[in-house]
Amino acid sequence: MTLTPPPLSNDCFALPQGVDWTPVDQALALLRDRLHVVTAEEEVSLEAALGRVLAVSAVAKRSNPPQPNTAVDGYGFAGARAEGPHVLPLIEGRAAAGVPFAGEVPAGSAIRILTGAALPTGVDTVVLEEDVRSDGVAIAFNGPLKGGANTRKAGEDVTAGEVILSEGRVLTPADLALASAVGLAQLTVRKRLRVAVISTGDELVEPGEPAGLGQIYDANRPMLLGLMRQFGFDTLDLGRIPDDRATLRAALDRAAAEADVVLTSGGASAGDEDHVSALLREAGAMQEWRIALKPGRPLALGMWGGTPVFGLPGNPVAALVCTLIFARPAMGLMAGAGWSEPLGFQVPAAFAKRKKPGRREYLRARIRAGQVEVFKSEGSGRISGLSWAEGLVELPDGAVEIIPGDPVRFLPYASFNLS
Ligand code: AMP
Ligand code: MG
């Protein structure tokens, strides 16, 4: 049986009273505090577990290595050997990986042994093949050799019963190697977070369709669907919805019934044609998030039929930045992966910029020749700049004056799991 966690509460997006423009960090702290995992657990094979969120910490069934074995090809015997020459009689037979030696090796005798072979009874030390002369009857080598040399102890990597992977981890290929090595064939993971994506606006047409005067192609939907897939989520494409309340209501109803989260773009402000915010307000679970952030207009965060709705600005640049900065960590939490922050680093600027205090700012940027350059225009309708960029420069909330060579914080797209 799989358990689905309880839904989020209707007031989970409520902002503190009296706050006008909420600083980015405060908005993030609020999301982090209010949201919780919403996806159910399921057991899957290792093969299907790649990229999934571990729901229950995985415990080693078996130690790695499971038994003491040799790290090299050579000859095994018991005990250390002092400095100087040593000659040991060889017993018949050998120990190889997967083909252990069944007998016992008498004290003072040696046995041929190959990398990965379990140490036979009576063997705790191995001398490297390259250091040995052998005539098939005896071996000769020079000490000193420490007891236990060239061997691996049972459980020196992992011991049975140890937690190998913690709940919330997004599983990597290396994790699958580890799980397999310690005897696990299945892992309990979370079902993928299912995200419904809706574009809104009378002006939007579908790529490939003829576009008349005043119409534009829907740029946000392919971008947002792609982002969600790269974050490891399942998507439900609910298409373009005109600026019509009844049609949007029906789309939101379907989204809430079939998805864990709804992501809309456009119509999130307070204008006449801003139907996403109007409907959420009507439902009594709408919060206009006025975040001190550029680019970005108000975000409409709300609940529709118990399902959280992230109403992104229509502007593609703002939609991408708001998705990376707000939706991604929030959704990661809902998906069970915990709160994640992008890994940024300081890079010398190749540009000059003066910024007033009050809003945190994100610039489309990329690194060339060890310096970070920014897109030639900050115009928030410039979709080409999103594609040109390979990350974002994050400028602090306060005033800054940057001259070329000053360190600035660069957040590569890869640090948001994007390629
Ligand atoms: P809105 O937030 O609906 O006021 O839209 C703000 C701006 O973004 C307007 O110029 C819209 O035409 C544009 N916009 C809205 N949705 C999209 C979309 N899906 N693709 C491209 N541009 C859009
Ligand atoms: Mg619109």
XYZ file of C-alpha atoms in Angstrom, residues 32-220:
189
model
C 10.360 26.512 2.631
C 8.445 26.734 5.867
C 4.938 26.183 4.507
C 5.354 23.541 1.817
C 5.826 19.853 2.359
C 6.090 16.675 0.346
C 2.900 15.705 -1.516
C 3.939 12.688 -3.569
C 3.231 9.069 -2.656
C 5.809 6.312 -2.312
C 6.343 3.377 -4.614
C 8.844 0.578 -4.845
C 10.809 0.365 -8.093
C 13.679 -1.654 -9.547
C 17.146 -0.113 -9.559
C 16.855 0.401 -13.276
C 13.757 2.538 -12.840
C 15.164 4.420 -9.851
C 17.587 6.687 -11.712
C 16.739 10.348 -11.141
C 13.962 9.494 -8.701
C 13.688 10.836 -5.153
C 14.449 8.260 -2.476
C 11.450 8.092 -0.113
C 12.903 5.780 2.533
C 16.569 5.711 3.455
C 18.219 2.629 1.965
C 19.954 0.186 4.308
C 22.698 -2.213 3.197
C 21.538 -5.820 3.197
C 25.070 -7.068 2.817
C 28.515 -5.690 3.548
C 30.827 -4.460 0.833
C 33.065 -6.311 0.387
C 30.963 -9.177 1.717
C 34.058 -11.162 2.701
C 37.792 -10.410 2.972
C 39.368 -10.612 -0.461
C 42.527 -9.775 -2.316
C 43.089 -6.439 -4.017
C 45.774 -7.798 -6.344
C 46.915 -10.871 -8.245
C 49.572 -12.690 -6.195
C 50.134 -15.306 -3.509
C 48.321 -15.561 -0.187
C 49.490 -16.860 3.185
C 49.132 -16.070 6.888
C 50.954 -13.339 8.739
C 53.533 -10.587 8.238
C 57.037 -11.226 6.933
C 60.143 -9.510 8.266
C 62.795 -7.802 6.153
C 64.842 -10.244 4.077
C 64.250 -13.193 1.732
C 61.373 -15.655 2.222
C 60.599 -18.953 0.546
C 57.187 -20.575 1.006
C 55.928 -23.864 -0.398
C 52.929 -23.475 -2.745
C 49.900 -25.631 -2.184
C 47.905 -26.943 -5.102
C 44.854 -25.087 -6.349
C 44.005 -21.414 -6.471
C 41.468 -18.846 -5.351
C 39.843 -16.675 -8.026
C 37.022 -14.102 -8.055
C 33.775 -16.040 -7.869
C 35.650 -19.374 -7.517
C 36.787 -19.582 -3.895
C 39.302 -22.141 -2.656
C 37.391 -24.623 -0.526
C 40.290 -25.990 1.547
C 42.520 -24.589 4.213
C 45.991 -23.137 3.606
C 48.436 -24.548 6.216
C 50.562 -22.104 8.180
C 53.826 -21.382 6.348
C 52.380 -22.295 2.928
C 51.153 -20.009 0.151
C 48.408 -20.249 -2.492
C 47.940 -18.631 -5.870
C 45.251 -15.971 -5.575
C 43.644 -13.578 -8.112
C 42.139 -10.102 -7.662
C 38.716 -10.139 -6.045
C 39.033 -13.713 -4.747
C 37.776 -14.355 -1.208
C 40.714 -15.056 1.108
C 40.822 -18.815 1.801
C 40.914 -20.031 5.393
C 44.494 -19.626 6.582
C 45.206 -16.554 4.391
C 45.240 -12.949 5.586
C 48.126 -11.470 3.597
C 48.957 -11.327 -0.117
C 52.252 -10.650 -1.840
C 52.059 -8.983 -5.227
C 52.698 -11.250 -8.206
C 55.280 -8.795 -9.620
C 57.371 -9.120 -6.430
C 57.534 -12.929 -6.556
C 59.546 -15.618 -8.300
C 57.779 -18.942 -8.575
C 58.650 -22.359 -10.012
C 55.158 -23.739 -9.424
C 56.264 -25.567 -6.275
C 57.399 -22.705 -4.085
C 57.556 -18.923 -4.132
C 60.392 -16.587 -3.171
C 60.119 -12.896 -2.329
C 61.732 -10.208 -0.212
C 60.193 -8.824 2.964
C 59.182 -6.812 4.739
C 55.463 -7.337 4.211
C 52.847 -6.213 6.701
C 50.173 -8.608 7.902
C 47.003 -7.974 5.890
C 48.942 -6.428 2.985
C 47.083 -6.162 -0.345
C 43.816 -7.386 1.087
C 40.430 -5.762 1.614
C 38.620 -6.329 4.870
C 34.996 -7.459 4.934
C 32.793 -4.386 5.280
C 35.660 -1.929 4.935
C 33.503 0.036 2.475
C 30.006 -0.554 3.853
C 28.771 -2.785 6.656
C 25.432 -4.575 6.518
C 22.757 -2.550 8.293
C 24.375 0.787 7.502
C 22.312 3.559 5.868
C 23.813 3.972 2.410
C 21.469 6.567 0.905
C 19.301 9.021 2.786
C 15.679 9.859 2.219
C 15.265 12.764 -0.185
C 18.265 11.955 -2.302
C 17.849 12.220 -6.065
C 19.370 8.961 -7.229
C 22.470 9.031 -9.424
C 24.063 6.237 -11.473
C 26.703 5.852 -8.721
C 23.936 5.419 -6.147
C 22.570 2.533 -8.189
C 26.026 0.903 -8.156
C 26.150 1.236 -4.383
C 22.622 -0.086 -3.860
C 23.324 -3.064 -6.069
C 26.668 -3.814 -4.377
C 25.010 -4.074 -0.973
C 22.305 -6.419 -2.193
C 19.384 -4.106 -2.898
C 17.308 -4.804 -5.999
C 14.539 -2.321 -5.279
C 14.277 1.083 -3.705
C 11.335 2.966 -2.262
C 11.077 6.194 -4.187
C 8.482 8.931 -4.563
C 6.138 9.056 -7.501
C 7.255 11.841 -9.768
C 5.693 15.190 -8.998
C 3.087 15.803 -11.680
C 3.008 19.372 -12.931
C 0.243 20.782 -15.146
C 1.423 23.581 -17.428
C -0.990 26.182 -18.802
C -0.308 29.217 -20.984
C -2.849 32.016 -20.848
C -3.513 34.902 -23.194
C -5.719 35.752 -26.190
C -2.612 36.711 -28.133
C -1.032 33.258 -28.090
C -0.936 30.870 -31.018
C 0.566 27.447 -31.331
C 3.920 27.110 -33.124
C 3.243 26.043 -36.709
C -0.126 27.764 -36.877
C -0.553 30.954 -38.893
C -0.182 34.002 -36.670
C -2.258 37.090 -37.387
C -1.709 40.681 -36.435
C -1.237 41.058 -32.686
C -0.672 37.357 -32.188
C 2.504 35.785 -30.832
C 3.678 32.226 -30.601
C 3.463 30.574 -27.222
C 7.058 30.600 -25.995
C 6.449 29.797 -22.343
